[in-house]
PDB file of C-alpha atoms in Angstrom:
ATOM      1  CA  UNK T   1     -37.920 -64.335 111.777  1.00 70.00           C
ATOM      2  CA  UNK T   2     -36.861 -68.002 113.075  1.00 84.00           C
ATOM      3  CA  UNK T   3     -38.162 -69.327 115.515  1.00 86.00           C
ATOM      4  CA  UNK T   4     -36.323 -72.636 117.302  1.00 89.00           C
ATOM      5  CA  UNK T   5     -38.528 -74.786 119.407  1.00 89.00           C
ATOM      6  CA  UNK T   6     -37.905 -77.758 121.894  1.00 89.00           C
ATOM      7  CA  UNK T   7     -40.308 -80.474 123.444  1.00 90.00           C
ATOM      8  CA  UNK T   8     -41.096 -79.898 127.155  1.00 91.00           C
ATOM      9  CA  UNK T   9     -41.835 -82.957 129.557  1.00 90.00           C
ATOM     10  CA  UNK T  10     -45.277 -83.517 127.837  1.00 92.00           C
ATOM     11  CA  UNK T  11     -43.611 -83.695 124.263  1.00 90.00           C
ATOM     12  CA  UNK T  12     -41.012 -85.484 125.320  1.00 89.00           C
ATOM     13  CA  UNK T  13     -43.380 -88.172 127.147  1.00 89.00           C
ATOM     14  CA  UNK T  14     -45.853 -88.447 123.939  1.00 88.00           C
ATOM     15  CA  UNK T  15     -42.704 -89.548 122.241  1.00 87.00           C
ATOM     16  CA  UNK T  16     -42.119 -91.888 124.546  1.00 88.00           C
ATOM     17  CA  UNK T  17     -45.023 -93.423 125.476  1.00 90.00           C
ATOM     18  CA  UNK T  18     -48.213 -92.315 122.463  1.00 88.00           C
ATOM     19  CA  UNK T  19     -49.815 -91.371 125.782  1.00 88.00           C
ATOM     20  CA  UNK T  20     -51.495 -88.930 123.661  1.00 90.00           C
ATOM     21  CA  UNK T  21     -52.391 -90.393 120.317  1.00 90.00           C
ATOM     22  CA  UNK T  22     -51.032 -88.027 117.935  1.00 90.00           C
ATOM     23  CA  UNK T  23     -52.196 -87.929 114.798  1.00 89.00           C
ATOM     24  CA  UNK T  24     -48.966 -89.250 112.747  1.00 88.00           C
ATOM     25  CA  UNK T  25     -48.044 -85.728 111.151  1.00 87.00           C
ATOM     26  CA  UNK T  26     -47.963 -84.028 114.444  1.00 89.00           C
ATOM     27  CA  UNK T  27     -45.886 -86.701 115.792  1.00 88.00           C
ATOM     28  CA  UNK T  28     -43.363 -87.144 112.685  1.00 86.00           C
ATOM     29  CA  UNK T  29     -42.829 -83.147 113.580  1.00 88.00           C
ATOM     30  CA  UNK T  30     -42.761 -83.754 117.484  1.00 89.00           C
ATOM     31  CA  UNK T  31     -39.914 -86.214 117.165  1.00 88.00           C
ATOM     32  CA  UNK T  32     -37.913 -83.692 114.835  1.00 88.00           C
ATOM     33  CA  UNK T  33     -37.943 -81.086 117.476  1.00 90.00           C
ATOM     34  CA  UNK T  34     -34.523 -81.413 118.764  1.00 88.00           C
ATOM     35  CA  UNK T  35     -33.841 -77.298 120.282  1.00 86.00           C
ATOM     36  CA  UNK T  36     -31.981 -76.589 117.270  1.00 86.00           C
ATOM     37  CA  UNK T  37     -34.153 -76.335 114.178  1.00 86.00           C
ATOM     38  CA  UNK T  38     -35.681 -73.351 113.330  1.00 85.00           C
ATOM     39  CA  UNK T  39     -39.202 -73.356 112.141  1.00 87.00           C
ATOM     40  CA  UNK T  40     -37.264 -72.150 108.408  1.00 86.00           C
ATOM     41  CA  UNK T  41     -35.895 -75.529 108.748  1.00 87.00           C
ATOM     42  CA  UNK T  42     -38.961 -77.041 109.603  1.00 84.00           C
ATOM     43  CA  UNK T  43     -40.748 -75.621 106.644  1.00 85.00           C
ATOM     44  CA  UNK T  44     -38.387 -76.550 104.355  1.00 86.00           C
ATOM     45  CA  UNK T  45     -38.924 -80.075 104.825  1.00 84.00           C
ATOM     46  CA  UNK T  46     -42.377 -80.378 105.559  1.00 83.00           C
ATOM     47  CA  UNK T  47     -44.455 -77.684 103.514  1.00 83.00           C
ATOM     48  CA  UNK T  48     -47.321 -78.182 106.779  1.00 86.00           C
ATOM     49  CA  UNK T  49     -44.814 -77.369 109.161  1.00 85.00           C
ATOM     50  CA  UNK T  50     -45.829 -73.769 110.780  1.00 88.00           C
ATOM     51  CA  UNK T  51     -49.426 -75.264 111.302  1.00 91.00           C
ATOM     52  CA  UNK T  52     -48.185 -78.448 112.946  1.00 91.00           C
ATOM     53  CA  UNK T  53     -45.419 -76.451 114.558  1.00 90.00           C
ATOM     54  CA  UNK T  54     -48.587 -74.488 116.228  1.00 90.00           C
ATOM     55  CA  UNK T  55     -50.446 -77.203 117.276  1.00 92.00           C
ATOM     56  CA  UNK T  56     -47.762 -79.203 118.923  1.00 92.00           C
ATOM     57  CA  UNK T  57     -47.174 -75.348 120.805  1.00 91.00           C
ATOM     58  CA  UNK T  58     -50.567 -74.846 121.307  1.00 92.00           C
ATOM     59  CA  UNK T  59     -51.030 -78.808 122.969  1.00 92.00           C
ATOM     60  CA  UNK T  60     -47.880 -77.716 125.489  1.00 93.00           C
ATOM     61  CA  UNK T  61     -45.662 -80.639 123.450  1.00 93.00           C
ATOM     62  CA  UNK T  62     -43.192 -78.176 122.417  1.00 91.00           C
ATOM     63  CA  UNK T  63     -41.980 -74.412 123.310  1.00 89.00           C
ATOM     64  CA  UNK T  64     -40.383 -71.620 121.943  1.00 88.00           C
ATOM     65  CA  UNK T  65     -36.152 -71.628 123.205  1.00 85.00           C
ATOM     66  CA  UNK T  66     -35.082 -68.769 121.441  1.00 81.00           C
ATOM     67  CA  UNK T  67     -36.257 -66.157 118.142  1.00 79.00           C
ATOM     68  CA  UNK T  68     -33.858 -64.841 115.733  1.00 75.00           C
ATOM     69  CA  UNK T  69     -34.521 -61.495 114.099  1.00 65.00           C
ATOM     70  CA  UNK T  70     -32.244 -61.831 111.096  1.00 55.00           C
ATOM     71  CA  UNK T  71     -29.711 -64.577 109.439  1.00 50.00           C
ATOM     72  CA  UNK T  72     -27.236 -63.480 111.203  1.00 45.00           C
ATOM     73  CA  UNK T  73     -28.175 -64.203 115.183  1.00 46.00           C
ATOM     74  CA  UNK T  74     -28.653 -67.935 113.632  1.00 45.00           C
ATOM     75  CA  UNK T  75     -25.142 -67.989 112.477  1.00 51.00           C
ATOM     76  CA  UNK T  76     -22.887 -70.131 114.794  1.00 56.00           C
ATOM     77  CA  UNK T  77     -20.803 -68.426 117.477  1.00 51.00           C
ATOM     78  CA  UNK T  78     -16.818 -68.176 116.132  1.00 53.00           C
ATOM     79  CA  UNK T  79     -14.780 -70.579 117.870  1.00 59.00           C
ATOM     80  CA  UNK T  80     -13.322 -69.529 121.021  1.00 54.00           C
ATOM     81  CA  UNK T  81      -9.815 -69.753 122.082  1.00 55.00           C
ATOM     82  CA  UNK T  82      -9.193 -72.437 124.344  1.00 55.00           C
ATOM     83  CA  UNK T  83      -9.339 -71.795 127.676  1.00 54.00           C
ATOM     84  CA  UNK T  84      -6.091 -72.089 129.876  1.00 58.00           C
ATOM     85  CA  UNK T  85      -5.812 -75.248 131.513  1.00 55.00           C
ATOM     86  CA  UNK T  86      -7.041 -75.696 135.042  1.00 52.00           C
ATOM     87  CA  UNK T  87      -5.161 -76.171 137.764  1.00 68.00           C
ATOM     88  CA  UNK T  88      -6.772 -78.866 139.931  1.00 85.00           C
ATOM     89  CA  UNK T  89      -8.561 -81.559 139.065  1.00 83.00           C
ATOM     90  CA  UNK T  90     -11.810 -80.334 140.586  1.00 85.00           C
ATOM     91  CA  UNK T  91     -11.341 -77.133 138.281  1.00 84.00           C
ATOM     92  CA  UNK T  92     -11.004 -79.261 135.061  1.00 85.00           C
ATOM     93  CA  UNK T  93     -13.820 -81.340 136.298  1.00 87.00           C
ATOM     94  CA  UNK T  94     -15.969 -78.426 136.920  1.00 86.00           C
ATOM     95  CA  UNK T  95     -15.203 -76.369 133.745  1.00 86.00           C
ATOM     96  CA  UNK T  96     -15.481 -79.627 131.144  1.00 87.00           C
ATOM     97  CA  UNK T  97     -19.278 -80.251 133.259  1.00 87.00           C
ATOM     98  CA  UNK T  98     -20.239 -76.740 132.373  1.00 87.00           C
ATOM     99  CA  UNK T  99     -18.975 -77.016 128.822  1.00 86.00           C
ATOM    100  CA  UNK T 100     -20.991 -80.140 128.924  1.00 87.00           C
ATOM    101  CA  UNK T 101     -24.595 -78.137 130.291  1.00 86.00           C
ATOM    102  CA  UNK T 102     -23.624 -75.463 127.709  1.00 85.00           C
ATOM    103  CA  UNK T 103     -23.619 -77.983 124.945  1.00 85.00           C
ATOM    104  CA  UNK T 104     -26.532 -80.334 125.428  1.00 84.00           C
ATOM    105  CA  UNK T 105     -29.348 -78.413 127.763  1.00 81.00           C
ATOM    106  CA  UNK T 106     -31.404 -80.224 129.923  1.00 76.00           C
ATOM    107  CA  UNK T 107     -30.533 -83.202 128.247  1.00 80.00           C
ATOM    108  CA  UNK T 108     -26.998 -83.235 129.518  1.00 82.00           C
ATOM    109  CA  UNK T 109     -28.701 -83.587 133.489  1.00 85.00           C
ATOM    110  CA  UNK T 110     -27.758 -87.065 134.155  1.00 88.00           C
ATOM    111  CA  UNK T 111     -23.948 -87.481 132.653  1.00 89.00           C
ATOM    112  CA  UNK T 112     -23.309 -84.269 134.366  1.00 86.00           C
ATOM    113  CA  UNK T 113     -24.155 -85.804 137.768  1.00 89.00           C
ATOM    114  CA  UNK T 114     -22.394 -88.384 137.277  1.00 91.00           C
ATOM    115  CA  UNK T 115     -18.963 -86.085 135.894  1.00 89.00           C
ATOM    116  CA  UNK T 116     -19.819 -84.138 139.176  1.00 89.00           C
ATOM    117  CA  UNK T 117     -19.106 -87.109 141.403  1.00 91.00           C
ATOM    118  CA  UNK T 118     -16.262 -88.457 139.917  1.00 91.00           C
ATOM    119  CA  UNK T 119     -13.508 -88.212 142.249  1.00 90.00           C
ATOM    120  CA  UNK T 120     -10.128 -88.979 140.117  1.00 89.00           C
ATOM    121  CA  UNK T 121      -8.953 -88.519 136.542  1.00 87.00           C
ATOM    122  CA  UNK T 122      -9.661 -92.020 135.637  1.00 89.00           C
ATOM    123  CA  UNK T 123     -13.067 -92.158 136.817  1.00 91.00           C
ATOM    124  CA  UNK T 124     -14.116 -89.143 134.899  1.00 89.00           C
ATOM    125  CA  UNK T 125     -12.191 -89.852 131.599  1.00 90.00           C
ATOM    126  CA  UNK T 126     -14.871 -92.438 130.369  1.00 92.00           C
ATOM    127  CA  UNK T 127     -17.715 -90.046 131.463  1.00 92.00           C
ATOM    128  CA  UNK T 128     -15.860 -86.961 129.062  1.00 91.00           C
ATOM    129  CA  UNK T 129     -15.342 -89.211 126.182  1.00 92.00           C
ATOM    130  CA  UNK T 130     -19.264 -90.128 126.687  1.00 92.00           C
ATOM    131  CA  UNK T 131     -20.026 -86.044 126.896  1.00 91.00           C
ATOM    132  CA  UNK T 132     -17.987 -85.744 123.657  1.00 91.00           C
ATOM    133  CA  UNK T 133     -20.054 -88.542 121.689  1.00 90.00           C
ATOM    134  CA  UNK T 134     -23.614 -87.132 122.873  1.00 90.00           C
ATOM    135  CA  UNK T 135     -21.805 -83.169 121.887  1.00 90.00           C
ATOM    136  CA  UNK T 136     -21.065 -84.933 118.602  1.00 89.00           C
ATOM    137  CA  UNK T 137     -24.811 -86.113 118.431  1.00 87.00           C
ATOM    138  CA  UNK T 138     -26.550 -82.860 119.485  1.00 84.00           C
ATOM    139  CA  UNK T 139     -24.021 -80.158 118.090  1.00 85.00           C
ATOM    140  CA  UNK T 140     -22.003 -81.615 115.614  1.00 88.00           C
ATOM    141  CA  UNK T 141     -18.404 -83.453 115.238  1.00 89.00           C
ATOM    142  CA  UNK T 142     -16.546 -79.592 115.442  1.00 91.00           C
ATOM    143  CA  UNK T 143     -17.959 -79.170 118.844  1.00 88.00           C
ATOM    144  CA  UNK T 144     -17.196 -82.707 119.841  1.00 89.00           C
ATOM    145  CA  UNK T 145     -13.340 -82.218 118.655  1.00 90.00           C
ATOM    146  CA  UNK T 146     -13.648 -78.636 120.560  1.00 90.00           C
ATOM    147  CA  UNK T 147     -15.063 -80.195 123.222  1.00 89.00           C
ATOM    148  CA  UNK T 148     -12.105 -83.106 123.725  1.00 89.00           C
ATOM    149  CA  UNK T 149      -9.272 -80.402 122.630  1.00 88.00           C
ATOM    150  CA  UNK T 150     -10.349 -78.492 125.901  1.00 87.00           C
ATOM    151  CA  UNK T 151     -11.283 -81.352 128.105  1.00 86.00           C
ATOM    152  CA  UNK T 152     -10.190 -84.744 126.908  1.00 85.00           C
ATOM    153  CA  UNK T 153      -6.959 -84.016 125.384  1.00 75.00           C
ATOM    154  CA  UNK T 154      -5.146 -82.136 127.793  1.00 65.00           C
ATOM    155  CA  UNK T 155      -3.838 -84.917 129.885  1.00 55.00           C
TER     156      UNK T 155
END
């Protein structure tokens, strides 16, 4: 069973700040906790893992996002076809912001505001090309190039 964790405002503050004090094990893990990594993962490169993994859960740094039963549920989704292009630019604004949300989490908070307020095709072209390079960051460069097929390169 996998297990994928994230940090939650205290984690992400101890990273920021050492508020905390962290012995440097705990916070070598911490900073590693990214939403995506299964404990498996974890494990495999740090044979201490599940204990520090516990602790940081047990201290409120980090919390369980989602548990896989079996190999498969962990597998990537298959690509999707691409959606048919919008009509208006408030509906392409709208759908690449929640492609954005989808992608990066709670992370994605602050770009997405800004997406949301842009008013014309040129203001929100640097924002998506932004949202692509954070996608490509977090998820990978196939769901950055996914990302721009549906939203960047459509015109």
């Amino acid at each position: 069973m996998a297990t994928t964790y994230r940090k939650t405002a205290k984690g992400q503050t101890e990273v920021e700040t050492r508020a905390n004090r962290l012995q440097p094990r705990l916070r070598q893990v911490l900073i590693l906790v990214d939403g995506r990594r299964s404990n498996e993962e974890f494990a495999k490169m740090l044979p201490a893992a599940p204990e520090l993994l516990a602790e940081l859960e047990a201290g409120q740094f980090i919390e369980v996002v989602a548990v896989s039963l079996d190999k498969l549920a962990t597998r990537p989704a298959p690509p999707q076809a691409a959606p048919p292009p919008p009509r208006t630019f408030e509906q392409r604004r709208s759908m690449a912001v929640r492609s954005f949300i989808d992608q990066v989490g709670p992370m994605s908070e602050a770009l997405a505001m800004k997406m949301e307020r842009s008013s014309t095709l040129a203001e929100l072209r640097p924002l998506l090309e932004l949202a692509r390079s954070i996608i490509a960051n977090a998820r990978g460069a196939q769901a950055a190039a996914d990302f721009a097929a549906r939203h960047i390169e459509r015109g």
